[in-house]
XYZ file of C-alpha atoms in Angstrom:
659
model
C 1.673 39.412 -53.067
C 2.416 35.940 -51.737
C 1.411 34.812 -48.218
C 5.133 34.114 -47.525
C 5.992 37.767 -48.297
C 3.262 38.816 -45.942
C 4.678 36.573 -43.272
C 8.193 37.924 -43.761
C 6.985 41.557 -43.492
C 5.045 40.659 -40.337
C 8.043 38.934 -38.761
C 10.502 41.740 -39.523
C 8.193 44.489 -38.293
C 7.277 42.512 -35.145
C 11.020 41.875 -34.453
C 11.965 45.549 -34.882
C 9.178 46.841 -32.792
C 10.014 44.228 -30.092
C 13.697 45.378 -30.107
C 12.785 48.985 -29.814
C 10.307 48.287 -26.948
C 12.742 46.116 -25.108
C 15.632 48.611 -25.496
C 13.661 51.592 -24.309
C 12.150 49.738 -21.339
C 15.532 48.211 -20.440
C 17.239 51.672 -20.421
C 14.582 53.224 -18.357
C 14.625 50.238 -15.991
C 18.362 50.559 -15.401
C 17.921 54.245 -14.463
C 15.167 53.331 -11.998
C 17.221 50.527 -10.566
C 20.244 52.759 -10.059
C 18.251 55.442 -8.378
C 16.539 52.851 -6.153
C 19.881 51.528 -5.034
C 21.195 54.982 -4.145
C 17.911 55.651 -2.212
C 18.243 52.328 -0.390
C 21.881 53.316 0.658
C 20.663 56.674 1.730
C 18.013 55.137 3.974
C 20.690 52.817 5.504
C 22.904 55.915 6.108
C 19.917 57.641 7.927
C 19.540 54.587 10.168
C 23.338 54.590 10.907
C 23.297 58.269 11.875
C 20.351 57.554 14.185
C 22.350 54.790 15.758
C 25.371 57.216 16.141
C 23.011 59.624 17.943
C 21.988 56.894 20.450
C 25.594 55.877 21.038
C 26.614 59.514 21.486
C 23.895 60.016 24.117
C 25.227 57.084 26.010
C 28.821 58.348 25.603
C 27.935 61.831 26.904
C 25.818 60.471 29.801
C 28.738 58.280 30.955
C 31.037 61.380 30.820
C 28.631 63.348 32.959
C 28.771 60.534 35.550
C 32.536 60.726 35.449
C 32.818 64.449 35.825
C 30.070 65.020 38.328
C 31.075 62.190 40.690
C 34.722 61.954 39.823
C 34.221 58.270 39.264
C 37.495 57.619 37.462
C 36.747 53.913 37.005
C 34.357 54.955 34.161
C 37.263 56.251 32.061
C 37.862 52.832 30.477
C 34.147 52.501 29.513
C 34.225 55.977 27.996
C 37.306 54.995 25.941
C 35.549 51.798 24.629
C 32.399 53.849 23.735
C 34.639 56.412 21.846
C 36.335 53.524 19.919
C 32.924 52.244 18.883
C 31.833 55.779 17.835
C 34.973 56.216 15.719
C 34.430 52.796 14.051
C 30.785 53.630 13.258
C 31.772 57.107 12.032
C 34.453 55.594 9.697
C 31.740 53.382 8.138
C 29.619 56.479 7.659
C 32.546 58.257 6.019
C 32.818 55.466 3.427
C 29.153 55.869 2.463
C 29.144 59.719 2.014
C 29.687 61.032 -1.420
C 30.067 64.808 -0.720
C 33.170 66.554 0.751
C 31.223 68.565 3.390
C 29.855 65.418 4.939
C 33.321 63.776 5.016
C 34.734 66.855 6.743
C 32.089 66.772 9.445
C 32.767 63.055 10.071
C 36.458 63.861 10.395
C 35.673 66.597 12.879
C 33.550 64.124 14.932
C 36.320 61.580 15.036
C 38.940 64.229 16.072
C 36.567 65.356 18.809
C 36.268 61.847 20.262
C 40.078 61.422 20.190
C 40.636 64.806 21.988
C 38.008 63.975 24.579
C 39.635 60.550 25.185
C 42.891 62.445 26.039
C 41.060 64.595 28.621
C 39.243 61.576 30.079
C 42.552 59.668 30.439
C 44.035 62.650 32.391
C 41.446 62.221 35.186
C 43.194 59.059 36.436
C 46.270 61.131 37.151
C 44.546 64.330 38.653
C 44.319 64.377 42.412
C 41.015 65.231 43.992
C 42.685 68.153 45.739
C 43.526 69.867 42.528
C 39.984 71.128 42.111
C 40.910 74.040 39.815
C 42.694 71.862 37.375
C 39.818 69.379 37.514
C 37.333 72.104 36.653
C 39.480 73.364 33.731
C 39.609 69.857 32.200
C 35.832 69.557 32.505
C 35.383 72.914 30.700
C 37.678 71.692 27.930
C 35.653 68.451 27.608
C 32.373 70.406 27.575
C 33.748 72.609 24.729
C 34.755 69.514 22.758
C 31.409 67.731 23.241
C 29.483 70.950 22.416
C 31.284 71.159 19.071
C 30.763 67.338 18.658
C 26.991 67.632 19.135
C 26.886 70.626 16.749
C 28.754 68.795 14.032
C 26.665 65.600 14.508
C 23.445 67.646 14.051
C 24.816 69.245 10.919
C 25.736 65.810 9.534
C 22.285 64.397 10.414
C 20.580 67.344 8.691
C 22.654 66.868 5.604
C 22.056 63.024 5.501
C 18.346 63.660 5.849
C 18.350 66.186 2.995
C 20.193 63.677 0.748
C 17.704 60.974 1.663
C 14.696 63.198 0.875
C 16.329 64.202 -2.419
C 16.941 60.543 -3.515
C 13.396 59.533 -2.315
C 11.828 62.221 -4.619
C 14.011 61.124 -7.539
C 13.104 57.395 -7.043
C 9.403 58.209 -7.052
C 9.775 60.344 -10.179
C 11.821 57.613 -11.988
C 9.282 54.990 -11.104
C 6.436 57.206 -12.362
C 8.305 57.906 -15.590
C 8.974 54.150 -16.061
C 5.292 53.383 -15.577
C 4.204 56.033 -18.034
C 6.774 54.933 -20.621
C 5.677 51.272 -20.248
C 2.028 52.122 -20.740
C 2.865 54.275 -23.803
C 5.079 51.646 -25.472
C 2.675 48.821 -24.848
C -0.123 50.986 -26.197
C 1.875 51.726 -29.402
C 2.687 48.066 -29.734
C -0.927 47.066 -29.448
C -1.952 49.621 -32.021
C 0.762 48.258 -34.377
C -0.469 44.675 -33.864
C -4.054 45.797 -34.439
C -3.170 47.450 -37.755
C -1.187 44.402 -38.798
C -4.042 42.030 -37.880
C -6.496 44.262 -39.839
C -4.304 44.179 -42.860
C -3.929 40.398 -42.754
C -7.674 39.994 -42.060
C -8.533 41.868 -45.203
C -6.119 40.213 -47.644
C -5.796 36.671 -46.123
C -8.351 35.804 -43.456
C -11.443 37.389 -45.088
C -10.946 35.554 -48.399
C -10.578 32.288 -46.524
C -13.718 32.997 -44.584
C -15.547 33.620 -47.770
C -14.409 30.293 -49.183
C -15.384 28.560 -45.916
C -18.812 30.230 -45.878
C -19.495 29.241 -49.424
C -18.419 25.645 -48.665
C -20.879 25.396 -45.748
C -23.674 27.038 -47.581
C -26.644 24.816 -48.340
C -27.343 24.484 -51.986
C -29.852 22.569 -54.197
C -28.806 19.504 -56.103
C -28.200 21.392 -59.419
C -26.911 24.703 -58.099
C -23.184 25.647 -58.419
C -21.115 27.808 -56.067
C -18.424 30.340 -57.175
C -15.353 30.062 -54.903
C -12.946 32.195 -56.882
C -11.462 35.152 -54.945
C -9.898 38.239 -56.626
C -8.558 40.549 -53.894
C -6.370 38.057 -51.984
C -2.876 36.604 -51.864
C -1.639 34.576 -54.804
C -1.864 31.215 -52.934
C -5.457 31.934 -51.773
C -6.515 32.793 -55.402
C -4.979 29.481 -56.638
C -6.640 27.638 -53.677
C -10.078 29.060 -54.536
C -9.747 28.007 -58.214
C -8.762 24.449 -57.068
C -11.646 24.227 -54.620
C -14.045 25.336 -57.446
C -12.807 22.426 -59.528
C -12.872 20.001 -56.625
C -16.506 20.766 -55.526
C -17.950 18.949 -58.523
C -16.081 15.675 -57.421
C -17.159 16.219 -53.779
C -20.858 16.465 -54.709
C -20.762 13.166 -56.526
C -18.844 11.485 -53.619
C -21.269 13.056 -51.124
C -24.214 11.447 -52.764
C -22.426 8.080 -52.755
C -21.393 8.451 -49.077
C -24.978 9.247 -48.127
C -26.199 6.062 -49.664
C -23.445 4.100 -47.810
C -24.369 5.834 -44.529
C -28.047 4.722 -44.810
C -26.835 1.212 -45.460
C -24.644 1.327 -42.289
C -27.512 2.713 -40.200
C -29.695 -0.212 -41.320
C -26.927 -2.722 -40.546
C -26.363 -1.152 -37.123
C -30.112 -1.318 -36.293
C -30.112 -5.023 -37.102
C -26.990 -5.607 -35.034
C -28.466 -3.746 -32.027
C -31.627 -5.730 -32.222
C -29.619 -9.072 -32.259
C -27.415 -8.016 -29.269
C -30.426 -6.863 -27.228
C -32.185 -10.255 -27.761
C -29.138 -12.329 -26.739
C -29.883 -13.767 -23.189
C -26.440 -12.947 -21.892
C -24.266 -9.819 -21.382
C -22.256 -8.898 -24.525
C -19.351 -6.386 -24.542
C -17.358 -4.944 -27.478
C -13.915 -3.974 -26.245
C -11.142 -2.275 -28.201
C -7.414 -3.104 -27.970
C -6.971 -0.653 -24.994
C -9.669 -2.505 -22.997
C -12.313 0.340 -23.298
C -15.961 -0.818 -23.639
C -17.338 0.512 -26.932
C -20.671 -1.200 -27.051
C -22.977 -3.366 -24.815
C -26.464 -4.781 -24.739
C -29.408 -4.466 -22.405
C -28.326 -7.596 -20.421
C -25.045 -5.920 -19.572
C -26.908 -3.032 -18.001
C -28.993 -5.530 -15.882
C -25.832 -7.477 -14.863
C -23.691 -4.480 -13.965
C -26.599 -2.538 -12.510
C -25.584 0.612 -14.432
C -26.942 2.675 -17.248
C -25.296 2.359 -20.625
C -23.815 5.819 -20.439
C -21.948 4.800 -17.313
C -20.451 1.660 -19.079
C -19.399 2.937 -22.531
C -15.709 4.116 -22.746
C -14.942 2.684 -19.253
C -12.147 0.083 -18.942
C -13.529 -3.407 -18.830
C -11.212 -4.168 -15.880
C -13.242 -1.718 -13.796
C -15.990 -4.382 -13.915
C -14.157 -7.633 -14.437
C -10.695 -7.331 -12.639
C -9.548 -10.629 -14.108
C -9.228 -8.958 -17.505
C -6.384 -6.718 -16.301
C -2.661 -7.513 -15.954
C -0.714 -6.745 -12.823
C 0.192 -3.234 -14.027
C -3.565 -2.482 -14.845
C -3.378 -3.022 -18.671
C -5.980 -4.955 -20.637
C -5.026 -8.702 -20.748
C -5.776 -9.831 -24.208
C -4.747 -13.475 -23.619
C -7.117 -13.804 -20.644
C -9.903 -12.173 -22.717
C -9.732 -15.012 -25.221
C -10.273 -17.700 -22.577
C -13.214 -20.047 -23.173
C -15.818 -20.272 -20.362
C -13.497 -18.980 -17.596
C -15.044 -18.392 -14.161
C -14.282 -15.088 -12.563
C -15.714 -12.293 -10.235
C -16.968 -8.882 -10.817
C -15.292 -5.936 -9.123
C -15.892 -5.585 -5.374
C -19.197 -3.926 -4.470
C -21.421 -6.017 -6.713
C -24.074 -7.962 -4.813
C -23.892 -10.963 -7.223
C -20.213 -11.136 -8.291
C -19.917 -14.557 -9.792
C -19.682 -14.677 -13.603
C -18.427 -16.797 -16.457
C -16.803 -15.112 -19.416
C -15.609 -16.067 -22.896
C -14.039 -13.929 -25.631
C -13.372 -13.783 -29.369
C -11.209 -11.527 -31.428
C -12.922 -9.711 -34.285
C -11.834 -7.056 -36.802
C -14.193 -4.106 -37.516
C -13.089 -1.714 -40.211
C -9.486 -2.757 -39.950
C -9.407 -2.256 -36.157
C -8.974 -5.277 -33.764
C -11.729 -5.581 -31.256
C -12.787 -8.273 -28.665
C -16.279 -9.513 -28.265
C -16.702 -10.702 -24.658
C -19.810 -12.517 -23.202
C -20.610 -12.550 -19.575
C -22.925 -15.181 -17.970
C -24.459 -14.751 -14.525
C -23.609 -17.966 -12.613
C -24.540 -16.690 -9.050
C -27.435 -19.230 -8.733
C -25.120 -22.065 -9.785
C -22.592 -20.936 -7.159
C -25.231 -20.791 -4.472
C -26.382 -24.307 -5.388
C -22.729 -25.559 -5.249
C -22.225 -23.842 -1.906
C -25.423 -25.440 -0.489
C -24.302 -28.864 -1.870
C -20.798 -28.401 -0.428
C -22.331 -27.610 2.939
C -24.462 -30.702 2.702
C -21.420 -32.807 1.809
C -19.515 -31.438 4.895
C -22.547 -32.350 7.062
C -22.601 -35.904 5.689
C -18.860 -36.237 6.302
C -19.291 -35.045 9.894
C -22.241 -37.384 10.317
C -20.187 -40.330 9.155
C -17.385 -39.289 11.504
C -19.876 -39.047 14.441
C -21.263 -42.504 13.465
C -17.687 -43.883 13.592
C -17.205 -42.219 17.009
C -20.407 -43.899 18.206
C -19.269 -47.327 16.987
C -15.889 -46.874 18.774
C -17.167 -45.218 22.014
C -17.859 -48.466 23.806
C -14.346 -49.800 23.054
C -12.767 -46.469 23.859
C -14.602 -46.452 27.227
C -13.229 -49.927 27.917
C -9.712 -48.897 26.948
C -9.951 -45.947 29.311
C -11.459 -48.052 32.110
C -8.525 -50.419 32.337
C -5.780 -47.874 33.041
C -8.230 -45.879 35.310
C -8.845 -49.095 37.279
C -5.231 -49.794 38.052
C -4.541 -46.144 38.738
C -7.198 -46.254 41.440
C -5.867 -49.472 42.808
C -2.360 -48.099 42.966
C -3.629 -45.005 44.768
C -5.351 -47.199 47.429
C -2.108 -49.131 47.962
C -0.190 -45.903 48.184
C -2.660 -44.621 50.804
C -1.984 -47.821 52.897
C 1.712 -47.338 52.487
C 1.486 -43.712 53.630
C 0.124 -44.352 57.164
C 3.002 -46.526 58.604
C 5.500 -44.165 56.906
C 4.005 -41.236 58.794
C 4.259 -43.097 62.061
C 7.863 -44.120 61.352
C 8.845 -40.566 60.428
C 7.246 -39.256 63.714
C 9.354 -41.629 65.747
C 12.634 -40.963 63.860
C 12.135 -37.144 64.235
C 12.977 -37.588 68.054
C 16.603 -37.578 69.183
C 17.091 -41.342 69.444
C 20.483 -41.064 71.352
C 18.658 -39.759 74.365
C 15.587 -41.960 74.128
C 16.404 -45.531 73.754
C 12.744 -46.564 74.052
C 11.779 -44.547 70.915
C 14.737 -46.067 69.021
C 13.620 -49.532 69.839
C 9.971 -48.736 68.977
C 11.064 -47.296 65.631
C 13.026 -50.494 64.743
C 10.101 -52.706 65.766
C 7.695 -50.553 63.601
C 10.134 -50.695 60.674
C 10.241 -54.482 60.772
C 6.534 -54.919 61.699
C 5.286 -52.819 58.790
C 7.843 -54.228 56.430
C 8.910 -50.647 55.501
C 11.825 -51.920 53.417
C 9.386 -53.530 50.948
C 7.103 -50.519 50.971
C 9.951 -48.095 50.054
C 11.031 -50.315 47.263
C 7.490 -50.792 45.914
C 6.495 -47.134 45.894
C 8.584 -46.136 42.873
C 7.062 -48.887 40.515
C 3.581 -48.014 41.782
C 4.076 -44.325 40.819
C 5.612 -45.260 37.411
C 2.582 -47.646 36.653
C 0.159 -44.912 37.735
C 1.745 -42.329 35.427
C 1.729 -44.838 32.524
C -2.019 -45.387 33.031
C -2.654 -41.644 33.133
C -0.634 -41.116 29.942
C -2.599 -43.821 28.217
C -5.904 -42.235 29.203
C -4.633 -38.787 28.088
C -3.439 -40.121 24.775
C -6.723 -41.857 24.038
C -8.709 -38.665 24.898
C -6.359 -36.403 22.877
C -6.567 -38.663 19.790
C -10.431 -38.900 20.144
C -10.636 -35.053 20.430
C -8.422 -34.537 17.407
C -10.621 -37.018 15.426
C -13.813 -35.238 16.420
C -12.302 -31.793 15.755
C -13.382 -30.017 12.517
C -10.566 -29.244 10.123
C -9.206 -25.835 9.755
C -9.960 -23.995 6.484
C -6.264 -24.089 5.338
C -4.339 -27.299 4.754
C -1.291 -28.148 6.892
C 1.743 -30.490 6.874
C 0.766 -34.051 8.082
C 3.099 -36.864 9.257
C 1.421 -39.893 7.715
C 3.121 -42.474 10.014
C 2.015 -40.536 13.113
C -1.553 -40.236 11.793
C -1.649 -44.018 11.293
C -0.561 -44.555 14.924
C -3.380 -42.226 16.174
C -5.938 -44.240 14.139
C -4.680 -47.477 15.748
C -5.159 -45.934 19.221
C -8.774 -45.023 18.526
C -9.732 -48.427 17.093
C -7.510 -50.475 19.544
C -10.495 -52.038 21.412
C -12.144 -52.875 18.070
C -9.025 -54.885 17.008
C -7.114 -56.227 20.033
C -9.292 -59.224 20.847
C -9.296 -60.774 17.284
C -6.788 -58.933 15.150
C -2.993 -58.927 15.242
C -1.444 -55.737 13.833
C 1.709 -55.877 11.768
C 3.312 -52.536 10.995
C 6.079 -51.453 8.617
C 5.875 -47.633 8.683
C 8.792 -46.208 6.709
C 7.477 -43.113 4.899
C 9.082 -40.518 7.207
C 7.724 -37.607 5.107
C 4.886 -35.096 5.277
C 2.013 -34.361 2.975
C -0.070 -31.195 2.664
C -3.747 -31.765 3.700
C -6.298 -31.955 6.414
C -5.287 -34.432 9.260
C -8.874 -35.103 10.573
C -10.072 -36.129 7.137
C -7.160 -38.449 6.471
C -7.623 -39.796 10.056
C -11.231 -40.626 9.156
C -10.022 -42.524 6.035
C -7.655 -44.703 8.082
C -10.249 -45.402 10.752
C -12.867 -46.388 8.143
C -10.539 -48.786 6.394
C -9.331 -50.381 9.716
C -12.951 -50.821 11.011
C -13.927 -52.470 7.751
C -10.977 -54.800 7.913
C -11.977 -55.726 11.477
C -15.549 -56.410 10.404
C -14.220 -58.639 7.619
C -12.311 -60.731 10.123
C -14.770 -63.080 11.920
C -12.695 -64.751 14.654
C -8.902 -64.365 14.501
C -6.781 -62.577 11.807
C -4.066 -60.210 10.988
C -3.906 -56.707 9.495
C -0.625 -55.642 7.864
C -0.059 -51.830 7.649
C 2.848 -50.395 5.645
C 3.892 -47.004 4.351
C 6.651 -46.280 1.764
C 7.655 -43.557 -0.554
C 7.219 -44.545 -4.165
C 8.757 -41.867 -6.501
C 6.844 -38.651 -5.472
C 4.004 -40.388 -3.614
C 3.430 -42.038 -0.329
C 1.974 -45.552 -0.566
C -0.111 -46.603 2.491
C -1.194 -50.251 2.356
C -3.808 -51.956 4.511
C -3.818 -55.734 3.952
C -6.146 -58.169 5.895
C -6.813 -61.843 5.760
C -10.561 -61.519 6.268
C -13.517 -62.750 4.286
C -12.768 -60.700 1.207
C -15.009 -58.990 -1.321
C -16.714 -60.648 -4.348
C -15.829 -59.333 -7.831
C -19.497 -58.530 -8.311
C -19.477 -56.138 -5.229
C -15.879 -54.972 -5.735
C -16.861 -52.543 -8.538
C -19.586 -51.010 -6.397
C -17.956 -50.457 -2.982
C -17.231 -46.803 -3.606
C -20.766 -45.974 -4.759
C -22.786 -43.906 -2.202
C -25.205 -45.908 0.000
C -23.934 -49.238 -1.240
C -23.236 -51.693 1.670
C -23.201 -55.474 2.201
C -23.792 -55.124 5.966
C -27.104 -55.880 7.509
C -29.637 -53.061 8.051
C -28.593 -50.755 10.811
C -24.936 -51.808 10.665
C -23.703 -49.256 8.103
C -24.729 -46.172 6.046
C -23.007 -47.141 2.833
C -21.129 -43.780 2.793
C -17.863 -44.850 4.402
C -15.750 -45.909 1.429
C -17.392 -43.309 -0.791
C -16.177 -40.621 1.569
C -12.836 -42.302 1.760
C -12.344 -42.017 -1.933
C -13.736 -38.386 -2.082
C -11.272 -37.271 0.680
C -8.281 -38.971 -1.086
C -9.213 -37.411 -4.476
C -9.546 -33.978 -2.806
C -5.978 -34.522 -1.589
C -5.033 -35.226 -5.188
C -4.381 -38.906 -4.399
C -5.899 -42.236 -5.485
C -7.074 -45.484 -3.893
C -6.703 -48.972 -5.372
C -8.471 -52.182 -4.113
C -7.822 -55.837 -4.768
C -9.676 -58.662 -3.020
C -10.359 -62.408 -3.201
C -13.232 -64.131 -1.380
C -11.928 -66.111 1.529
C -8.367 -64.801 1.327
C -8.681 -61.099 2.289
C -8.526 -57.605 0.829
C -5.744 -55.058 0.026
C -6.316 -51.251 0.000
C -3.517 -49.117 -1.465
C -3.642 -45.302 -0.912
C -1.335 -43.062 -2.909
C -0.926 -39.414 -1.674
C 1.397 -36.838 -3.406
C 4.268 -35.500 -1.360
C 4.741 -32.242 -3.361
C 1.646 -30.403 -4.500
C 1.890 -26.633 -4.352
C -1.697 -25.738 -5.148
C -2.812 -27.344 -1.942
C -1.027 -24.780 0.225
C -2.847 -21.902 -1.595
C -6.484 -22.887 -1.453
C -9.002 -24.809 0.569
C -9.646 -28.439 -0.263
C -13.320 -29.281 -0.871
C -14.790 -32.854 -0.737
C -16.429 -33.812 -3.996
C -20.102 -34.281 -4.409
C -21.427 -37.196 -2.444
C -24.668 -37.359 -4.406
C -24.733 -36.826 -8.171
């Protein structure tokens, strides 16, 4: 028989047995469910009867109060209780299924109605009609006695019904459990027989074929795969396997030879990778690390087992896109600086990648170089550069300090002189005010003395002179404050992030700081028309302008002129400093930006001024151009970009001062 016929027989038998099991269980379940519902309604009815008992006790107690104390005001409450009892009894009547129970409920309802009639008569009976009163009480007692008897009969009947349905519900559930166990047991027996049959005629022959295929045999031995007691398809399959084994044996020998060759090639590749002095990673298209060398373990401080099959982005975040996928374009970058994942003590690396194809699959060979020592050297050199720049700035402050002190001394001198004059003015004013505070209409002597004092001290002149004195004093104080503020800003160290700088205002500050250096021999001509901002560090650019102005002043021996202008040229600000000093020879012009080059006498300059000027301007992505003729003067042109987005996102760093 074919396997398909076996499958059809199994499907039909399983379907039929499942239908029979489901039908029998469903029928029994419906019976259990019906009995459970009736039992639940019976329990609710028992609770309702108990509630009726409670209401009846309250109803009878209220009647006793009415009859014993002739408290006729309770009649209305008794009527309301009777109405609630009738309403509850009507709900009980709808739930009872037998006729006897319904008759008892009707008797209870009639008893409450008859008793209401007797209770209502009490409001019309006089207290003096005692005999009539007692007769009505006797009638009510007879009615309530019958009411209690009928209620007890109804309760007993409901309790019997509840007990009956409780027993039936337990019996039905027990029968359902027994039937379910029996049906499931029969179904399992049927499945076991079917599985045994299939195991004998289908599974067992296939296991025989599998065991023969896995059996170790000698090179020349043959294996018999043909099965006789099995399905048609399995017999045909065993014959085909028997024919195919000969081909497999030949291919197996050939594959074994290829495997040995591959092992030898892998050994050679592993030796080469382990001798490479940098980390090497083999990454698949999903970004998973498939192979690495010993240097990778040293760099990542992890065993090889904790690196293989891990995403490369776990170690080098730059190799992942924003959504966490492997970035194939970045992986092919050539010598790109990056960082290892947070937590590594030495995070700085340099990586490069190549795409390679291995057995038809695309892979990426990525090399990682440890550049932490180089970064530490660059950081140390950058720190040294900043120290040199600060030292040059302090040297400039030292050169300007005498002139700045002189500039501050002048306004401070006339502030002090003005204050002395104001003090002299203050004394006669106080005397005059003391005289004028007296009522002069009553004391002509004081009035005359006040007029004489006003003319003698020339108070008219004093009052007119006070306002100019105060204005002059405030002007001197403002000059002192401005000089000190500009000097403080110049000495201040730049913040780490660049900011917007108004170039024209920065030029004015530089002129304030070098004013004493220039005012006795230099005439300043200004044409500041830039009116735009650049992104950068104001203290460093201020140092540039001060250095150029001081150098121009030193180039002018006696009298001269410095022309300063600022204009927007396309997307750049052009700041020009032009002097008519001694000029620079062509031989020295090509060396003026070299570090430590100076034409000044020993002790007059460090030779770093113009070198730092060019470094600061280049760090602001600008440029400086110089032209000069001996005896005619020099011209320095500074070009700074107006729009440069990168400067707002990273810290500017001055280039190396010493190569």
